[in-house]
Coordinates of C-alpha atoms in Angstrom, one line a residue:
M189 CA -10.7 -15.2 -32.4
K190 CA -8.9 -16.7 -29.1
L191 CA -9.9 -16.1 -25.9
R192 CA -7.4 -16.2 -23.3
L193 CA -7.6 -16.1 -19.5
G194 CA -4.7 -15.7 -17.5
F195 CA -5.5 -16.7 -13.5
R196 CA -3.5 -13.6 -11.6
T197 CA -4.3 -14.5 -8.3
G198 CA -6.1 -17.2 -6.4
H199 CA -5.5 -21.6 -6.4
H200 CA -5.1 -21.1 -9.8
R201 CA -2.4 -18.2 -10.4
G202 CA -0.1 -18.3 -13.2
Q203 CA -2.7 -20.7 -15.0
V204 CA -3.9 -20.1 -18.6
L205 CA -6.5 -21.2 -20.7
E206 CA -7.1 -20.7 -24.4
F207 CA -10.9 -21.2 -25.8
E208 CA -12.3 -20.5 -29.8
P209 CA -15.9 -19.8 -30.2
P210 CA -19.0 -20.4 -31.2
R211 CA -19.4 -21.3 -27.7
T212 CA -20.6 -20.4 -23.6
L213 CA -18.4 -21.0 -21.2
V214 CA -19.4 -21.1 -17.3
L215 CA -17.6 -20.6 -14.5
G216 CA -17.6 -21.7 -10.5
R217 CA -16.9 -24.1 -8.3
S218 CA -18.8 -26.6 -9.4
S219 CA -17.1 -29.8 -11.0
Q220 CA -20.0 -29.3 -13.6
T221 CA -18.4 -25.9 -15.2
D222 CA -16.5 -25.7 -18.0
V223 CA -14.1 -23.3 -15.7
Q224 CA -13.6 -24.7 -12.3
I225 CA -12.2 -22.3 -10.0
Y226 CA -11.2 -23.5 -6.5
D227 CA -12.1 -20.8 -4.2
E228 CA -14.7 -20.9 -1.3
R229 CA -16.1 -17.1 -2.2
I230 CA -17.2 -18.5 -5.9
S231 CA -21.3 -19.2 -6.3
R232 CA -21.2 -23.1 -7.9
R233 CA -22.4 -22.1 -11.4
H234 CA -20.8 -18.1 -10.8
C235 CA -20.7 -16.2 -14.3
A236 CA -20.7 -17.4 -18.3
L237 CA -18.8 -15.9 -20.6
R238 CA -20.6 -16.7 -24.1
L239 CA -17.9 -16.2 -27.2
E240 CA -19.4 -15.2 -30.8
G241 CA -17.3 -13.7 -33.9
N242 CA -15.3 -11.7 -32.3
S243 CA -16.6 -10.6 -28.9
V244 CA -16.6 -12.3 -25.4
R245 CA -19.4 -11.1 -23.3
L246 CA -19.7 -12.0 -19.0
K247 CA -22.8 -12.1 -17.6
D248 CA -23.0 -12.6 -13.9
M249 CA -25.8 -15.6 -13.2
G250 CA -26.7 -14.1 -10.0
S251 CA -23.5 -15.8 -8.0
N252 CA -24.1 -14.8 -4.3
N253 CA -20.8 -12.5 -3.8
G254 CA -21.1 -10.6 -7.0
T255 CA -18.4 -10.8 -10.6
Y256 CA -16.5 -7.6 -11.1
V257 CA -14.8 -6.4 -13.8
N258 CA -12.4 -3.5 -13.7
G259 CA -13.2 -3.2 -9.5
A260 CA -17.2 -2.4 -11.0
E261 CA -19.5 -5.0 -10.4
V262 CA -21.3 -6.1 -13.5
R263 CA -24.4 -8.1 -14.7
E264 CA -23.3 -8.1 -18.4
V265 CA -21.2 -6.6 -20.1
A266 CA -19.0 -6.7 -23.3
L267 CA -15.5 -7.6 -22.4
T268 CA -12.0 -6.3 -24.1
T269 CA -8.7 -6.9 -24.5
G270 CA -6.8 -6.2 -20.7
D271 CA -9.7 -6.7 -18.5
V272 CA -9.7 -7.6 -15.4
I273 CA -12.5 -10.3 -13.6
T274 CA -12.9 -10.5 -10.1
L275 CA -14.4 -14.0 -8.7
G276 CA -14.2 -14.1 -5.1
S277 CA -10.6 -13.6 -4.4
T278 CA -9.6 -15.3 -8.0
E279 CA -8.4 -12.0 -10.7
V280 CA -8.9 -13.5 -14.6
E281 CA -7.4 -11.5 -17.2
V282 CA -8.5 -11.4 -20.4
Q283 CA -6.6 -11.8 -23.5
I284 CA -8.3 -11.7 -27.2
H285 CA -6.7 -12.0 -30.0
V286 CA -8.9 -11.6 -33.2
D287 CA -7.4 -13.2 -36.2
L288 CA -8.1 -10.7 -38.9
E289 CA -8.4 -13.0 -41.9
S290 CA -12.1 -14.5 -40.1
T291 CA -12.7 -10.6 -39.0
L292 CA -12.3 -9.8 -42.6
D293 CA -14.5 -12.9 -43.5
L294 CA -17.4 -12.1 -41.4
Q295 CA -18.0 -8.7 -42.5
G296 CA -17.8 -9.8 -46.2
Q297 CA -20.9 -11.9 -44.6
G298 CA -22.6 -9.0 -42.8
G299 CA -20.2 -9.2 -39.7
A300 CA -18.3 -6.6 -38.2
A301 CA -15.3 -6.5 -35.3
A302 CA -17.5 -3.8 -33.5
I303 CA -20.1 -1.8 -34.1
C304 CA -20.4 2.2 -33.8
T305 CA -22.8 2.7 -30.4
L306 CA -24.1 6.0 -32.5
C307 CA -23.6 4.9 -36.1
Q308 CA -24.3 1.9 -36.0
R309 CA -21.9 1.2 -38.9
P310 CA -19.0 -1.6 -38.9
I311 CA -15.7 -0.4 -37.5
P312 CA -13.0 -1.9 -39.8
P313 CA -10.3 -4.0 -38.1
E314 CA -7.8 -1.8 -39.3
Q315 CA -9.7 1.2 -36.8
L316 CA -10.2 -0.5 -34.0
A317 CA -7.1 0.3 -32.0
L318 CA -8.2 3.8 -33.0
A319 CA -11.6 4.2 -32.0
A320 CA -12.8 5.1 -29.2
E321 CA -13.3 3.0 -26.2
H322 CA -15.4 2.3 -22.7
R323 CA -16.0 -1.2 -21.3
G324 CA -16.8 -3.5 -24.7
R325 CA -18.8 0.2 -26.2
Y326 CA -16.6 1.5 -29.4
L327 CA -17.3 4.9 -31.1
C328 CA -16.0 4.9 -34.6
R329 CA -13.3 7.8 -36.1
V330 CA -16.2 9.9 -37.7
C331 CA -18.3 9.9 -34.3
S332 CA -15.5 10.0 -32.1
P333 CA -13.2 13.3 -32.0
R334 CA -10.1 12.9 -32.1
I335 CA -8.0 14.5 -29.4
E336 CA -5.4 16.3 -30.2
V337 CA -3.6 18.5 -27.8
P338 CA -1.4 21.0 -29.3
G339 CA 1.8 20.4 -28.2
Y340 CA 2.0 16.9 -27.4
R341 CA 2.0 13.7 -29.3
L342 CA -0.6 11.1 -27.6
D343 CA 1.2 7.5 -27.5
R344 CA -0.9 4.6 -25.8
R345 CA -3.6 4.6 -22.6
L346 CA -2.5 4.7 -19.4
G347 CA -5.3 4.4 -17.5
E348 CA -8.5 5.6 -16.6
G349 CA -10.1 6.8 -13.6
A350 CA -14.0 7.9 -12.7
M351 CA -13.4 11.3 -14.8
G352 CA -10.4 11.2 -17.4
V353 CA -8.2 9.1 -19.4
V354 CA -4.2 9.4 -18.6
Y355 CA -2.4 9.2 -21.8
L356 CA 1.8 8.5 -22.3
A357 CA 2.2 11.6 -24.4
I358 CA 5.7 13.5 -25.7
Q359 CA 5.5 17.0 -24.7
E360 CA 7.3 18.3 -28.4
R361 CA 8.8 21.2 -27.1
T362 CA 11.3 19.3 -24.7
N363 CA 11.1 16.0 -26.4
Q364 CA 10.6 14.2 -23.1
P365 CA 7.5 11.7 -22.4
V366 CA 4.7 13.0 -20.0
A367 CA 1.6 11.7 -19.0
L368 CA -1.6 13.3 -20.2
K369 CA -4.7 13.4 -18.6
V370 CA -8.3 14.3 -20.7
L371 CA -11.6 14.6 -19.1
K372 CA -13.6 11.9 -20.3
T373 CA -16.3 13.1 -23.1
R374 CA -19.4 10.2 -23.0
G375 CA -21.6 13.3 -23.5
P376 CA -21.8 16.7 -23.3
I377 CA -19.4 18.3 -20.6
T378 CA -21.2 19.5 -17.8
D379 CA -20.8 22.8 -15.9
E380 CA -20.3 20.3 -12.5
D381 CA -17.8 18.1 -14.9
R382 CA -15.4 21.5 -15.6
A383 CA -15.2 22.8 -12.4
R384 CA -14.5 19.0 -11.0
F385 CA -11.2 18.9 -13.5
I386 CA -10.5 22.4 -12.4
R387 CA -10.0 22.2 -8.8
E388 CA -8.2 19.2 -9.5
V389 CA -5.6 20.7 -11.3
E390 CA -5.8 23.7 -9.7
T391 CA -5.5 21.4 -6.3
S392 CA -2.6 19.3 -7.7
A393 CA -0.5 22.5 -9.3
Q394 CA -0.2 23.7 -5.3
L395 CA 1.9 21.0 -4.4
D396 CA 5.7 20.8 -5.2
H397 CA 7.2 17.4 -3.5
P398 CA 9.4 14.9 -4.4
H399 CA 6.7 12.5 -3.7
I400 CA 3.5 14.1 -4.8
I401 CA 3.5 13.8 -8.7
R402 CA 4.3 17.3 -10.3
V403 CA 1.9 18.6 -12.4
I404 CA 3.1 21.0 -15.5
D405 CA 0.6 22.5 -18.3
H406 CA -2.8 22.3 -18.2
G407 CA -5.8 23.7 -20.4
E408 CA -8.7 23.4 -23.3
A409 CA -8.1 21.3 -26.4
P410 CA -12.0 21.6 -27.9
P411 CA -13.6 19.8 -26.6
F412 CA -11.5 18.1 -24.5
L413 CA -10.2 19.4 -20.9
Y414 CA -6.6 18.2 -19.8
Y415 CA -3.6 18.7 -18.0
V416 CA -0.4 17.7 -18.2
M417 CA 1.5 15.6 -15.1
E418 CA 5.4 14.3 -15.3
Y419 CA 5.3 10.6 -16.0
V420 CA 6.6 8.1 -13.3
P421 CA 7.6 4.5 -14.8
G422 CA 6.6 2.7 -12.5
R423 CA 4.3 0.5 -10.9
S424 CA 1.3 1.4 -8.1
L425 CA 1.8 -0.1 -5.2
N426 CA -1.2 -2.7 -5.8
E427 CA 0.8 -4.1 -8.0
W428 CA 3.7 -4.8 -6.5
I429 CA 1.6 -6.4 -3.5
R430 CA -0.1 -8.4 -5.9
T431 CA 3.1 -9.7 -7.9
H432 CA 5.4 -10.1 -4.9
G433 CA 3.1 -10.7 -1.6
L434 CA 4.0 -9.3 1.6
L435 CA 6.5 -7.1 1.5
P436 CA 10.1 -7.2 3.7
L437 CA 9.1 -4.5 6.9
P438 CA 12.1 -2.0 5.6
S439 CA 10.4 -1.7 2.5
V440 CA 6.8 -1.1 3.7
L441 CA 8.4 1.6 6.3
R442 CA 10.9 2.9 3.2
V443 CA 8.3 3.7 0.9
A444 CA 5.4 5.0 4.0
V445 CA 7.8 7.0 5.1
Q446 CA 8.0 9.0 1.6
V447 CA 4.2 8.8 1.5
A448 CA 3.9 10.6 4.9
S449 CA 6.3 13.3 3.8
A450 CA 3.7 14.6 0.5
L451 CA 0.9 14.2 2.8
E452 CA 2.4 16.5 5.2
H453 CA 3.2 18.4 2.5
A454 CA -0.4 18.6 1.0
R455 CA -1.2 19.6 4.7
E456 CA 1.5 22.3 5.2
R457 CA -1.2 24.2 2.0
N458 CA -4.3 22.8 3.2
V459 CA -4.9 20.3 1.0
V460 CA -6.6 16.5 1.7
H461 CA -6.3 14.3 -0.8
R462 CA -9.0 11.7 0.5
D463 CA -8.7 9.1 -1.7
I464 CA -5.3 7.6 -0.3
K465 CA -4.8 3.8 -1.3
P466 CA -2.5 1.5 -2.8
E467 CA -3.8 2.0 -5.8
N468 CA -2.7 5.6 -6.2
I469 CA 1.1 4.9 -4.9
I470 CA 3.2 4.4 -7.7
V471 CA 6.6 3.1 -7.1
Q472 CA 9.6 2.8 -8.8
G473 CA 12.0 0.7 -9.5
D474 CA 14.5 2.2 -7.1
G475 CA 11.9 2.3 -4.2
H476 CA 10.9 6.2 -5.2
A477 CA 7.7 6.3 -4.0
K478 CA 5.4 9.3 -5.8
L479 CA 1.4 10.0 -4.3
A480 CA -1.1 10.3 -7.0
D481 CA -4.6 11.3 -8.3
F482 CA -5.9 14.3 -6.2
G483 CA -9.3 14.0 -7.9
L484 CA -10.9 13.7 -5.1
A485 CA -9.2 16.6 -2.9
K486 CA -10.0 19.5 -1.3
N487 CA -8.9 22.7 0.3
V488 CA -9.7 22.8 3.6
A489 CA -9.2 26.6 3.6
T490 CA -12.4 26.6 1.6
S491 CA -13.8 23.9 2.3
G492 CA -17.5 24.2 0.8
A493 CA -17.5 27.1 -1.0
S494 CA -17.6 25.1 -4.1
G495 CA -20.3 22.9 -4.0
L496 CA -18.8 20.1 -5.5
T497 CA -19.0 18.3 -2.7
R498 CA -22.4 18.7 -1.3
P499 CA -23.0 17.9 3.1
G500 CA -23.6 13.9 3.2
E501 CA -22.2 12.8 0.3
G502 CA -19.3 10.4 0.7
L503 CA -16.7 9.8 -1.5
G504 CA -13.6 7.2 -1.4
T505 CA -12.7 3.6 -1.9
L506 CA -14.4 1.5 0.7
P507 CA -11.8 -0.2 1.6
Y508 CA -9.9 2.6 3.1
M509 CA -12.4 5.4 3.6
P510 CA -12.8 6.9 7.8
P511 CA -15.9 6.6 8.6
E512 CA -16.8 10.6 9.3
Q513 CA -15.7 10.4 5.1
I514 CA -18.8 7.8 4.7
D515 CA -21.3 9.9 6.4
D516 CA -19.8 13.1 5.5
A517 CA -17.0 13.8 2.7
L518 CA -17.1 17.9 3.0
F519 CA -15.9 18.0 6.2
A520 CA -13.0 15.3 6.4
D521 CA -10.6 17.0 7.3
H522 CA -6.4 16.1 7.2
R523 CA -6.8 13.2 10.0
A524 CA -9.6 11.3 7.4
D525 CA -6.0 11.3 5.5
V526 CA -4.2 9.8 8.5
Y527 CA -6.9 7.1 8.8
S528 CA -6.5 5.8 4.9
F529 CA -2.8 6.3 5.5
G530 CA -3.1 3.0 8.1
A531 CA -5.2 1.2 6.2
T532 CA -2.5 1.5 3.4
I533 CA -0.2 0.6 5.6
Y534 CA -1.8 -2.2 6.6
H535 CA -2.7 -3.8 3.7
M536 CA 0.8 -3.1 2.6
L537 CA 2.4 -5.6 5.7
T538 CA -1.2 -8.2 5.3
G539 CA -1.5 -7.9 1.8
R540 CA -5.3 -7.6 2.1
P541 CA -7.2 -4.4 3.1
P542 CA -8.4 -3.4 6.9
F543 CA -11.4 -4.9 5.7
V544 CA -13.1 -6.9 3.2
G545 CA -16.9 -6.9 2.5
K546 CA -19.4 -8.1 -0.4
A547 CA -21.1 -5.3 -0.7
P548 CA -21.1 -1.8 0.7
L549 CA -23.6 -2.3 3.4
E550 CA -21.0 -4.7 4.6
F551 CA -18.2 -2.5 4.4
F552 CA -20.3 0.1 6.2
L553 CA -20.7 -1.8 9.6
K554 CA -17.4 -3.2 9.8
I555 CA -15.9 0.4 8.9
R556 CA -18.2 2.1 11.8
E557 CA -18.3 -1.0 14.2
G558 CA -15.4 -3.6 13.4
T559 CA -12.0 -4.5 14.0
P560 CA -9.3 -6.0 11.6
P561 CA -7.9 -8.9 11.9
P562 CA -4.5 -8.1 14.0
I563 CA -1.4 -7.7 11.9
S564 CA 0.1 -10.5 13.3
D565 CA -2.2 -13.0 12.3
F566 CA -0.5 -12.4 8.9
R567 CA 3.3 -12.5 9.7
Q568 CA 5.3 -12.1 12.8
D569 CA 7.9 -9.4 12.2
V570 CA 5.8 -6.7 12.8
P571 CA 7.5 -4.7 16.3
L572 CA 3.5 -4.1 18.4
I573 CA 4.9 -0.2 18.4
L574 CA 3.9 -0.3 15.2
Q575 CA 1.1 -2.2 15.3
Q576 CA -0.1 0.6 17.8
M577 CA 0.5 2.8 15.7
I578 CA -2.0 1.8 12.8
T579 CA -4.3 1.0 14.9
K580 CA -4.3 4.9 16.5
S581 CA -4.4 6.0 12.9
M582 CA -7.4 3.8 12.1
A583 CA -9.2 5.0 15.6
K584 CA -12.9 5.3 14.9
D585 CA -12.9 8.7 16.6
P586 CA -10.6 11.3 14.3
A587 CA -9.7 12.9 17.9
E588 CA -7.8 9.8 18.8
R589 CA -6.0 9.4 16.1
Y590 CA -2.8 11.2 15.5
P591 CA -3.5 14.8 14.4
T592 CA -1.2 15.3 11.3
A593 CA 0.9 12.2 9.4
R594 CA 4.1 13.7 10.6
D595 CA 3.7 11.4 14.4
M596 CA 3.6 8.5 11.9
H597 CA 6.2 9.8 9.6
D598 CA 8.8 10.2 12.8
I599 CA 8.0 7.0 14.7
M600 CA 8.8 5.1 11.8
V601 CA 11.9 7.6 10.9
Q602 CA 12.5 6.6 14.3
F603 CA 12.3 2.7 13.6
L604 CA 14.0 2.8 10.6
K605 CA 17.3 5.0 12.3
A606 CA 17.1 2.6 15.3
E607 CA 17.5 -0.5 12.8
F608 CA 20.5 0.8 11.1
D609 CA 21.8 1.8 13.8
S610 CA 22.0 -1.7 15.4
R611 CA 22.8 -3.2 12.3
Q612 CA 25.6 -1.0 12.0
T613 CA 26.4 -2.1 15.5
A614 CA 26.1 -5.5 14.9
G615 CA 28.6 -4.6 11.5

């Protein structure tokens, strides 16, 4: 087995380090660590990676700012290929390359590449790719029902969210690629899980817009619930920002105008997204943007009727969440989406969210009382009218924001038109 650590961001961006077991690596800011990382937000001895056999385990060493894997804070966890470790401002991608012969040797000695969580039996290496995996824990093919959806051939996993796993699949009737989302089955499906999943399908199915990912089909293939969406071969806006850094102002506005039109379409149908953020905006190579993931969306016309979002319950993603959604997501209206949309544009322009915190309580305080750093601290090409638009959209009091995303849409369209006219005149 070989472990490769690829630095995606930070001072060491682009570097790749390779290690072999057995050994334990300490990562941190100190020169006495095995992997020294130059990042002021990392502790001197931040976390440790234990390489043994064909497994890698990560353990936080009491760091000040915490250790995160795929966006979730962890104390100790088994790592798998593709996991992203975040330490301070540094992201490190994990690649674990297992040598088949050494794996077979280990099994002959009573070891295994992986152990089924339920039956505790070794999973042969040739079956590992087919085993159900979640954060380093595996279910063998016997213990994990094979996902089969009539009319679709599942290919590979595209991503995983709070409720479901999304696969690339082929719709057999059309022979076209689609994205198929399956409700997670870590234990029995509860009535609430089922109701949330059905609400997501029904809410998404109401929307038919060129800048919203379209729902094609849905159903149940026991023991799985699923729905099918159009497949969009692009990258999330977050990936674009991470790859390209600060985006050109015209590119930011063109994407933002498309998202604003999608939000206005949803508003006209009484739908509030409640989780607008760069990760939920897919941008294709030609710049065409699509709004995704209505997993937290609600219909304001029937707000509270389902009982799925309870009074006093907060939902969303903290760096982009408006104050009222922290306290009570049940009654958040379209002005909550206006705030999150403004926070997303801020991120597009500056390369970072408006608020950065070490823990939820710090986020809460900043969101309720803080002011984001001025955009002019990061770049000088953003006109004052656009800076004021973002400031107004992120007002603490919903009554002081734009009532709809259309208001922001019209400002940006007028600016783009003026820029185009001025270039035409100059030409």
